GROMACS .gro file of C-alpha atoms in nm:
model
  436
    1MET     CA    1  10.211  15.811   0.856
    2GLU     CA    2   9.988  15.703   0.562
    3ALA     CA    3  10.203  15.453   0.391
    4PRO     CA    4  10.237  15.129   0.581
    5ASP     CA    5  10.621  15.113   0.525
    6SER     CA    6  10.709  15.471   0.432
    7LYS     CA    7  11.063  15.615   0.477
    8ILE     CA    8  11.128  15.850   0.771
    9THR     CA    9  11.409  16.113   0.777
   10ILE     CA   10  11.544  16.192   1.128
   11ASN     CA   11  11.793  16.479   1.170
   12VAL     CA   12  12.010  16.421   1.479
   13GLY     CA   13  12.258  16.701   1.547
   14GLY     CA   14  12.284  16.793   1.180
   15VAL     CA   15  12.330  16.435   1.055
   16ARG     CA   16  12.038  16.284   0.866
   17PHE     CA   17  11.927  15.929   0.906
   18LYS     CA   18  11.679  15.753   0.685
   19THR     CA   19  11.498  15.430   0.771
   20HIS     CA   20  11.170  15.258   0.722
   21SER     CA   21  10.883  15.304   0.953
   22SER     CA   22  10.863  14.935   1.003
   23THR     CA   23  11.220  14.947   1.154
   24LEU     CA   24  11.105  15.200   1.410
   25LYS     CA   25  10.814  14.990   1.513
   26THR     CA   26  11.050  14.713   1.614
   27PHE     CA   27  11.020  14.826   1.981
   28PRO     CA   28  10.677  14.974   2.048
   29GLY     CA   29  10.646  15.233   2.318
   30THR     CA   30  10.975  15.398   2.261
   31LYS     CA   31  11.033  15.750   2.120
   32LEU     CA   32  11.137  15.630   1.775
   33ALA     CA   33  10.835  15.403   1.755
   34ASN     CA   34  10.611  15.703   1.841
   35LEU     CA   35  10.745  15.885   1.527
   36THR     CA   36  10.551  15.640   1.318
   37GLU     CA   37  10.233  15.773   1.460
   38SER     CA   38  10.008  16.006   1.260
   39HIS     CA   39  10.019  16.286   1.527
   40ALA     CA   40  10.400  16.265   1.566
   41SER     CA   41  10.454  16.578   1.360
   42SER     CA   42  10.244  16.783   1.612
   43ILE     CA   43  10.442  16.639   1.913
   44TYR     CA   44  10.792  16.641   1.805
   45ASN     CA   45  11.010  16.899   1.607
   46PHE     CA   46  10.902  16.823   1.249
   47ASP     CA   47  11.005  17.039   0.944
   48PRO     CA   48  10.726  17.009   0.682
   49ASN     CA   49  10.950  17.162   0.411
   50LEU     CA   50  11.239  16.926   0.456
   51LYS     CA   51  10.998  16.651   0.589
   52GLU     CA   52  11.218  16.542   0.864
   53PHE     CA   53  11.231  16.527   1.241
   54PHE     CA   54  11.501  16.713   1.418
   55PHE     CA   55  11.661  16.621   1.754
   56ASP     CA   56  11.950  16.807   1.894
   57ARG     CA   57  12.121  16.497   2.029
   58ASN     CA   58  12.450  16.301   1.984
   59PRO     CA   59  12.453  16.165   1.632
   60SER     CA   60  12.728  15.914   1.704
   61VAL     CA   61  12.520  15.742   1.974
   62PHE     CA   62  12.200  15.761   1.759
   63GLY     CA   63  12.378  15.558   1.500
   64TYR     CA   64  12.408  15.267   1.741
   65VAL     CA   65  12.050  15.320   1.863
   66LEU     CA   66  11.918  15.307   1.494
   67GLU     CA   67  12.132  14.987   1.452
   68TYR     CA   68  11.959  14.845   1.759
   69TYR     CA   69  11.618  14.883   1.583
   70ARG     CA   70  11.763  14.719   1.269
   71THR     CA   71  11.937  14.416   1.422
   72GLY     CA   72  11.789  14.385   1.770
   73ARG     CA   73  12.133  14.407   1.934
   74LEU     CA   74  12.246  14.715   2.121
   75HIS     CA   75  12.616  14.783   2.111
   76PHE     CA   76  12.832  15.029   2.317
   77PRO     CA   77  13.073  15.257   2.136
   78SER     CA   78  13.413  15.247   2.292
   79GLU     CA   79  13.496  15.605   2.200
   80ILE     CA   80  13.200  15.747   2.395
   81CYS     CA   81  13.176  15.827   2.759
   82LYS     CA   82  12.944  15.596   2.954
   83SER     CA   83  12.759  15.884   3.104
   84VAL     CA   84  12.687  16.035   2.766
   85PHE     CA   85  12.579  15.693   2.633
   86ILE     CA   86  12.351  15.645   2.929
   87GLN     CA   87  12.197  15.986   2.890
   88GLU     CA   88  12.123  15.919   2.521
   89LEU     CA   89  11.960  15.580   2.597
   90GLU     CA   90  11.730  15.752   2.852
   91PHE     CA   91  11.633  16.015   2.589
   92TRP     CA   92  11.553  15.748   2.329
   93GLU     CA   93  11.364  15.554   2.604
   94ILE     CA   94  11.580  15.242   2.582
   95ASN     CA   95  11.689  15.052   2.883
   96GLU     CA   96  12.055  14.994   2.921
   97SER     CA   97  11.991  14.628   3.025
   98GLN     CA   98  11.929  14.568   2.652
   99LEU     CA   99  12.311  14.613   2.582
  100ALA     CA  100  12.462  14.316   2.417
  101HIS     CA  101  12.679  14.088   2.636
  102CYS     CA  102  12.977  14.146   2.426
  103CYS     CA  103  12.984  14.515   2.529
  104TRP     CA  104  12.893  14.478   2.908
  105LEU     CA  105  13.271  14.437   2.982
  106ASN     CA  106  13.355  14.754   2.804
  107LEU     CA  107  13.080  14.936   2.973
  108ASN     CA  108  13.166  14.803   3.326
  109LYS     CA  109  13.531  14.884   3.261
  110LYS     CA  110  13.445  15.249   3.205
  111ASP     CA  111  13.237  15.253   3.507
  112CYS     CA  112  13.527  15.120   3.716
  113ASP     CA  113  13.759  15.372   3.564
  114VAL     CA  114  13.532  15.659   3.663
  115GLU     CA  115  13.473  15.525   4.007
  116HIS     CA  116  13.848  15.484   4.063
  117PHE     CA  117  13.918  15.828   3.924
  118ASN     CA  118  13.663  15.992   4.156
  119VAL     CA  119  13.803  15.796   4.457
  120TRP     CA  120  14.151  15.921   4.355
  121ASP     CA  121  14.016  16.271   4.332
  122ASP     CA  122  13.868  16.249   4.676
  123LYS     CA  123  14.200  16.162   4.825
  124ASP     CA  124  14.368  16.497   4.729
  125GLN     CA  125  14.535  16.669   5.001
  126THR     CA  126  14.318  16.917   5.188
  127ASP     CA  127  14.373  17.122   5.491
  128GLY     CA  128  14.194  16.887   5.711
  129GLU     CA  129  14.390  16.958   6.022
  130GLY     CA  130  14.180  17.250   6.124
  131LEU     CA  131  14.490  17.460   6.198
  132LEU     CA  132  14.289  17.783   6.255
  133THR     CA  133  14.128  17.771   6.594
  134THR     CA  134  13.771  17.886   6.622
  135ASN     CA  135  13.592  17.983   6.932
  136SER     CA  136  13.246  17.878   7.039
  137THR     CA  137  13.090  18.156   6.826
  138GLY     CA  138  13.246  18.015   6.508
  139ARG     CA  139  13.475  18.315   6.464
  140THR     CA  140  13.838  18.280   6.384
  141ASP     CA  141  14.068  18.315   6.678
  142PHE     CA  142  14.345  18.560   6.609
  143SER     CA  143  14.518  18.531   6.944
  144CYS     CA  144  14.900  18.493   6.968
  145ARG     CA  145  14.867  18.110   7.040
  146ALA     CA  146  14.636  18.068   6.740
  147ARG     CA  147  14.883  18.247   6.514
  148CYS     CA  148  15.173  18.044   6.641
  149GLN     CA  149  14.997  17.711   6.640
  150PRO     CA  150  15.003  17.641   6.262
  151LYS     CA  151  15.354  17.742   6.235
  152ILE     CA  152  15.474  17.517   6.518
  153TRP     CA  153  15.250  17.239   6.406
  154ALA     CA  154  15.395  17.259   6.056
  155LEU     CA  155  15.746  17.262   6.199
  156PHE     CA  156  15.681  16.903   6.330
  157LYS     CA  157  15.428  16.767   6.085
  158ILE     CA  158  15.482  16.933   5.746
  159PRO     CA  159  15.849  16.920   5.659
  160PRO     CA  160  15.809  17.084   5.314
  161SER     CA  161  15.653  17.386   5.468
  162SER     CA  162  15.986  17.553   5.552
  163ALA     CA  163  16.363  17.492   5.570
  164SER     CA  164  16.334  17.478   5.963
  165ALA     CA  165  16.084  17.203   5.938
  166VAL     CA  166  16.306  17.005   5.712
  167CYS     CA  167  16.591  17.047   5.965
  168MET     CA  168  16.370  16.946   6.247
  169MET     CA  169  16.271  16.634   6.055
  170LEU     CA  170  16.641  16.544   5.978
  171VAL     CA  171  16.735  16.587   6.341
  172SER     CA  172  16.432  16.381   6.467
  173LEU     CA  173  16.529  16.111   6.215
  174LEU     CA  174  16.884  16.097   6.311
  175ILE     CA  175  16.794  16.068   6.679
  176THR     CA  176  16.545  15.792   6.607
  177ILE     CA  177  16.808  15.609   6.412
  178GLY     CA  178  17.050  15.662   6.697
  179ALA     CA  179  16.808  15.520   6.954
  180ILE     CA  180  16.763  15.217   6.721
  181MET     CA  181  17.143  15.168   6.690
  182ILE     CA  182  17.181  15.179   7.066
  183PHE     CA  183  16.901  14.917   7.092
  184PHE     CA  184  17.091  14.694   6.844
  185ALA     CA  185  17.425  14.754   7.011
  186GLU     CA  186  17.306  14.638   7.354
  187THR     CA  187  17.260  14.298   7.188
  188LYS     CA  188  17.631  14.276   7.116
  189GLU     CA  189  17.850  14.062   7.342
  190GLN     CA  190  18.046  14.343   7.488
  191PHE     CA  191  17.742  14.534   7.587
  192MET     CA  192  17.517  14.236   7.696
  193TYR     CA  193  17.432  14.198   8.065
  194GLU     CA  194  17.626  13.943   8.259
  195ALA     CA  195  17.414  13.748   8.506
  196ASN     CA  196  17.596  13.651   8.832
  197VAL     CA  197  17.400  13.355   8.977
  198THR     CA  198  17.422  13.315   9.361
  199ARG     CA  199  17.321  12.956   9.446
  200PRO     CA  200  17.193  12.944   9.799
  201THR     CA  201  17.233  12.639  10.020
  202ILE     CA  202  16.933  12.410   9.965
  203THR     CA  203  16.808  12.193  10.251
  204TYR     CA  204  16.554  11.928  10.166
  205LEU     CA  205  16.304  11.857  10.414
  206PRO     CA  206  16.080  11.538  10.407
  207ASN     CA  207  15.710  11.604  10.337
  208ALA     CA  208  15.774  11.964  10.273
  209THR     CA  209  15.772  12.190   9.959
  210THR     CA  210  16.113  12.321   9.871
  211SER     CA  211  16.142  12.659   9.707
  212ILE     CA  212  16.469  12.768   9.520
  213TRP     CA  213  16.551  13.123   9.482
  214VAL     CA  214  16.806  13.242   9.242
  215GLN     CA  215  16.950  13.589   9.278
  216LEU     CA  216  17.045  13.769   8.954
  217GLN     CA  217  17.296  14.048   8.965
  218LEU     CA  218  17.360  14.244   8.657
  219THR     CA  219  17.696  14.400   8.575
  220HIS     CA  220  17.722  14.622   8.263
  221THR     CA  221  17.855  14.942   8.117
  222THR     CA  222  17.645  15.253   8.155
  223SER     CA  223  17.749  15.449   7.855
  224LEU     CA  224  17.464  15.323   7.628
  225ILE     CA  225  17.191  15.390   7.881
  226PHE     CA  226  17.285  15.755   7.903
  227LEU     CA  227  17.288  15.796   7.523
  228GLU     CA  228  16.955  15.624   7.503
  229LEU     CA  229  16.831  15.858   7.779
  230PHE     CA  230  16.935  16.151   7.570
  231CYS     CA  231  16.737  16.010   7.273
  232VAL     CA  232  16.426  15.955   7.492
  233ILE     CA  233  16.441  16.319   7.631
  234TRP     CA  234  16.429  16.440   7.285
  235PHE     CA  235  16.119  16.208   7.215
  236ILE     CA  236  15.953  16.347   7.524
  237ALA     CA  237  16.006  16.708   7.420
  238GLU     CA  238  15.894  16.640   7.071
  239LEU     CA  239  15.581  16.457   7.182
  240CYS     CA  240  15.485  16.735   7.436
  241LEU     CA  241  15.527  17.007   7.188
  242ARG     CA  242  15.328  16.825   6.917
  243PHE     CA  243  15.059  16.755   7.169
  244ALA     CA  244  15.054  17.117   7.300
  245PHE     CA  245  15.010  17.271   6.957
  246CYS     CA  246  14.796  16.985   6.790
  247PRO     CA  247  14.479  17.134   6.651
  248ASP     CA  248  14.270  16.825   6.745
  249LYS     CA  249  14.402  16.655   7.068
  250LYS     CA  250  14.140  16.374   7.058
  251LYS     CA  251  14.259  16.270   6.719
  252PHE     CA  252  14.615  16.311   6.831
  253MET     CA  253  14.562  16.072   7.123
  254LYS     CA  254  14.394  15.814   6.905
  255SER     CA  255  14.679  15.799   6.651
  256ILE     CA  256  14.864  15.478   6.649
  257LEU     CA  257  15.200  15.648   6.581
  258ASN     CA  258  15.153  15.886   6.870
  259ILE     CA  259  15.074  15.589   7.093
  260ILE     CA  260  15.397  15.424   6.983
  261ASP     CA  261  15.588  15.747   7.054
  262PHE     CA  262  15.432  15.736   7.405
  263ILE     CA  263  15.532  15.382   7.470
  264SER     CA  264  15.888  15.440   7.349
  265ILE     CA  265  15.947  15.659   7.648
  266PHE     CA  266  15.910  15.401   7.920
  267PRO     CA  267  16.185  15.138   7.871
  268VAL     CA  268  16.473  15.363   7.958
  269PHE     CA  269  16.305  15.508   8.269
  270ILE     CA  270  16.217  15.155   8.395
  271GLU     CA  271  16.562  15.019   8.330
  272PHE     CA  272  16.770  15.326   8.440
  273PRO     CA  273  16.701  15.291   8.819
  274ALA     CA  274  16.720  14.910   8.803
  275ARG     CA  275  17.081  14.901   8.648
  276GLY     CA  276  17.352  14.810   8.875
  277HIS     CA  277  17.355  14.539   9.139
  278HIS     CA  278  16.981  14.506   9.205
  279ASN     CA  279  16.753  14.213   9.233
  280VAL     CA  280  16.546  14.204   8.927
  281ILE     CA  281  16.321  13.972   8.749
  282ALA     CA  282  16.469  13.831   8.434
  283ILE     CA  283  16.142  13.860   8.239
  284LEU     CA  284  16.149  14.233   8.292
  285TRP     CA  285  16.445  14.279   8.054
  286ILE     CA  286  16.267  14.072   7.785
  287VAL     CA  287  15.958  14.300   7.831
  288LEU     CA  288  16.176  14.606   7.794
  289GLY     CA  289  16.331  14.462   7.479
  290PHE     CA  290  15.990  14.415   7.319
  291MET     CA  291  15.891  14.775   7.428
  292ARG     CA  292  16.209  14.909   7.258
  293ILE     CA  293  16.082  14.782   6.932
  294SER     CA  294  15.865  15.091   6.935
  295TYR     CA  295  16.187  15.264   6.835
  296ILE     CA  296  16.171  15.093   6.502
  297PHE     CA  297  15.797  15.178   6.463
  298ARG     CA  298  15.890  15.544   6.501
  299LEU     CA  299  16.037  15.531   6.155
  300LEU     CA  300  15.681  15.482   6.025
  301LYS     CA  301  15.599  15.844   6.063
  302PHE     CA  302  15.890  15.947   5.843
  303PHE     CA  303  15.767  15.706   5.577
  304MET     CA  304  15.433  15.883   5.607
  305LEU     CA  305  15.601  16.196   5.476
  306PHE     CA  306  15.608  16.021   5.144
  307LYS     CA  307  15.249  15.918   5.146
  308ASP     CA  308  15.174  16.170   4.873
  309SER     CA  309  15.433  16.022   4.642
  310LEU     CA  310  15.276  15.890   4.324
  311ILE     CA  311  15.428  15.541   4.344
  312ILE     CA  312  15.324  15.509   4.705
  313ARG     CA  313  14.964  15.621   4.638
  314VAL     CA  314  14.945  15.390   4.327
  315LEU     CA  315  15.072  15.094   4.522
  316LEU     CA  316  14.840  15.150   4.833
  317GLY     CA  317  14.547  15.190   4.591
  318SER     CA  318  14.628  14.874   4.418
  319LEU     CA  319  14.661  14.689   4.738
  320ARG     CA  320  14.328  14.832   4.873
  321SER     CA  321  14.156  14.719   4.551
  322ILE     CA  322  14.259  14.355   4.592
  323VAL     CA  323  14.184  14.332   4.966
  324LYS     CA  324  13.920  14.058   4.894
  325GLU     CA  325  14.161  13.862   4.668
  326ILE     CA  326  14.427  13.874   4.944
  327LEU     CA  327  14.173  13.746   5.205
  328ILE     CA  328  14.068  13.465   4.968
  329LEU     CA  329  14.436  13.384   4.919
  330MET     CA  330  14.499  13.364   5.294
  331LEU     CA  331  14.197  13.135   5.333
  332VAL     CA  332  14.330  12.906   5.054
  333LEU     CA  333  14.672  12.904   5.221
  334THR     CA  334  14.525  12.821   5.548
  335PHE     CA  335  14.321  12.536   5.407
  336GLU     CA  336  14.631  12.400   5.223
  337THR     CA  337  14.847  12.428   5.538
  338ILE     CA  338  14.595  12.227   5.730
  339PHE     CA  339  14.545  11.974   5.465
  340PHE     CA  340  14.906  11.910   5.375
  341SER     CA  341  15.031  11.930   5.724
  342THR     CA  342  14.779  11.667   5.835
  343LEU     CA  343  14.868  11.445   5.527
  344MET     CA  344  15.242  11.480   5.600
  345PHE     CA  345  15.209  11.394   5.967
  346TYR     CA  346  15.031  11.062   5.899
  347ALA     CA  347  15.252  10.988   5.590
  348GLU     CA  348  15.565  11.018   5.804
  349TYR     CA  349  15.433  10.883   6.129
  350TYR     CA  350  15.241  10.580   6.024
  351ALA     CA  351  15.378  10.497   5.680
  352THR     CA  352  15.674  10.326   5.847
  353ASP     CA  353  15.776  10.198   6.188
  354HIS     CA  354  15.869  10.536   6.348
  355TYR     CA  355  16.076  10.368   6.617
  356VAL     CA  356  16.331  10.285   6.351
  357TYR     CA  357  16.393  10.657   6.283
  358GLU     CA  358  16.528  10.809   6.583
  359ASP     CA  359  16.550  11.142   6.411
  360LEU     CA  360  16.190  11.150   6.292
  361GLN     CA  361  16.094  11.518   6.289
  362PHE     CA  362  15.712  11.516   6.242
  363LEU     CA  363  15.631  11.415   6.585
  364ASP     CA  364  15.298  11.617   6.593
  365ILE     CA  365  15.074  11.803   6.349
  366TYR     CA  366  15.188  12.147   6.489
  367THR     CA  367  15.534  12.078   6.353
  368ALA     CA  368  15.388  11.980   6.018
  369PHE     CA  369  15.201  12.314   6.021
  370TRP     CA  370  15.531  12.497   6.024
  371TRP     CA  371  15.667  12.278   5.740
  372ALA     CA  372  15.361  12.316   5.533
  373MET     CA  373  15.356  12.693   5.557
  374VAL     CA  374  15.724  12.725   5.471
  375THR     CA  375  15.685  12.478   5.172
  376LEU     CA  376  15.368  12.643   5.044
  377THR     CA  377  15.526  12.990   5.044
  378THR     CA  378  15.832  12.840   4.856
  379VAL     CA  379  16.075  12.940   5.135
  380GLY     CA  380  16.188  12.590   5.218
  381TYR     CA  381  16.416  12.628   5.525
  382GLY     CA  382  16.504  12.264   5.522
  383ASP     CA  383  16.498  12.241   5.904
  384VAL     CA  384  16.220  11.982   5.886
  385ILE     CA  385  16.224  11.727   5.604
  386PRO     CA  386  16.030  11.419   5.509
  387ARG     CA  387  16.205  11.079   5.541
  388THR     CA  388  15.956  10.837   5.381
  389ASN     CA  389  15.882  10.804   5.015
  390PHE     CA  390  15.521  10.872   5.065
  391GLY     CA  391  15.614  11.186   5.265
  392LYS     CA  392  15.834  11.299   4.977
  393VAL     CA  393  15.538  11.261   4.743
  394VAL     CA  394  15.323  11.477   4.972
  395ALA     CA  395  15.617  11.732   4.987
  396ALA     CA  396  15.619  11.750   4.599
  397LEU     CA  397  15.244  11.807   4.585
  398THR     CA  398  15.272  12.071   4.857
  399SER     CA  399  15.534  12.259   4.660
  400MET     CA  400  15.329  12.255   4.335
  401ALA     CA  401  15.025  12.365   4.528
  402GLY     CA  402  15.219  12.660   4.683
  403ILE     CA  403  15.365  12.767   4.339
  404LEU     CA  404  15.026  12.772   4.184
  405THR     CA  405  14.868  12.948   4.484
  406ILE     CA  406  15.136  13.231   4.511
  407VAL     CA  407  15.181  13.288   4.127
  408ILE     CA  408  14.805  13.349   4.051
  409PRO     CA  409  14.765  13.676   4.246
  410ILE     CA  410  15.078  13.838   4.096
  411PRO     CA  411  14.919  13.916   3.753
  412ILE     CA  412  14.614  14.059   3.933
  413LEU     CA  413  14.837  14.290   4.133
  414MET     CA  414  15.025  14.402   3.826
  415VAL     CA  415  14.717  14.474   3.629
  416LYS     CA  416  14.575  14.678   3.923
  417PHE     CA  417  14.891  14.861   3.964
  418GLN     CA  418  14.905  14.955   3.585
  419HIS     CA  419  14.537  15.055   3.596
  420TYR     CA  420  14.592  15.281   3.903
  421TYR     CA  421  14.914  15.418   3.761
  422THR     CA  422  14.744  15.527   3.439
  423ILE     CA  423  14.459  15.692   3.643
  424ALA     CA  424  14.716  15.864   3.868
  425ILE     CA  425  14.911  16.004   3.566
  426VAL     CA  426  14.593  16.142   3.414
  427HIS     CA  427  14.491  16.287   3.746
  428GLU     CA  428  14.826  16.464   3.788
  429LYS     CA  429  14.798  16.611   3.447
  430LEU     CA  430  14.456  16.728   3.511
  431LYS     CA  431  14.574  16.901   3.824
  432LEU     CA  432  14.856  17.073   3.641
  433SER     CA  433  14.620  17.192   3.374
  434ARG     CA  434  14.372  17.332   3.642
  435ASN     CA  435  14.661  17.521   3.807
  436LYS     CA  436  14.770  17.697   3.500
   0.00000   0.00000   0.00000
């Protein structure tokens, strides 16, 4: 350019921009700065008749780029997609790190939205079960078993696939609920075991170790055990069929829900031969009771049927996105529990003569741990309470700390839930439009 500060016309996507050459020289080495060179007309698309440079690029973004040369501050247009904006900056040879601080939040928010949307898209249901069996040559196996396998597998694992699968799910659900109700009924007084204690004659010998044996005899009704046995037989048949027709047996055996189904089989078969008047170890019945909790966990596989529900997926996505925040919250609660429990113990135990209070409850820090956790979570059972004035002050501080600690994560979860819910709605609409 001959004139030191001549005007330059730039046509970007049909929109003409006029500026001074001195403005384009603000950032040397960039594409716009090169337009001020004398040989620019031979390098770039220059129209000698209109005396303008033409670039088939986005005119909206170029307006912000030109403003960057004028003011020295690069801003991000909220109505432009981030990927488009970055591509335009690369074309005009401008580093995105030059973006003004006020626009970084908006740019990163768009980046998070795209990332979350892509993650949500990757979680679409796919036929990842490998229902079609292939042989070693990679060819599809069309044998009778291979043809029946997907149908039987769907009968137990994909209830929406057919009316028979829905009926199978309902029957399995009812039997599972029945087993749980039987488990609960055995804790009622009329079904509980009665222990007949036989006390043998004890002879004390000097300078000898005395062993006392207590014989427990259990008397009970046997109606519930047969009902439970029927439920367990159904569990065994269902588990065997699912294992036989499972497309991936290694994955099947590693599944936590299948392991729970396997554990739920044993209690009734261990207890059944031991019922009646037999010598048993009391701890056995406690162990069997804990094993029967697996009946309750069997309900989880029915909840898994709703894992494709929009609300469930949004809630799980929200929780996954704040795992770090939850861990930090747990660390804060742990620190507060240790701090306030120790403070409460010394406040109660040493602030006054503890021999005066016969009902002093904070006799050790472990008891104070329980009190601190209950107070921090704002539950407040009231089973352990401070007696001294200093202890009451510590209790008040603990309550306030607990409220502040619990309240802070709630807005974070709500914002995340709303964010994921918006993405989910957009994603579902996109799927519907693609299926049309």
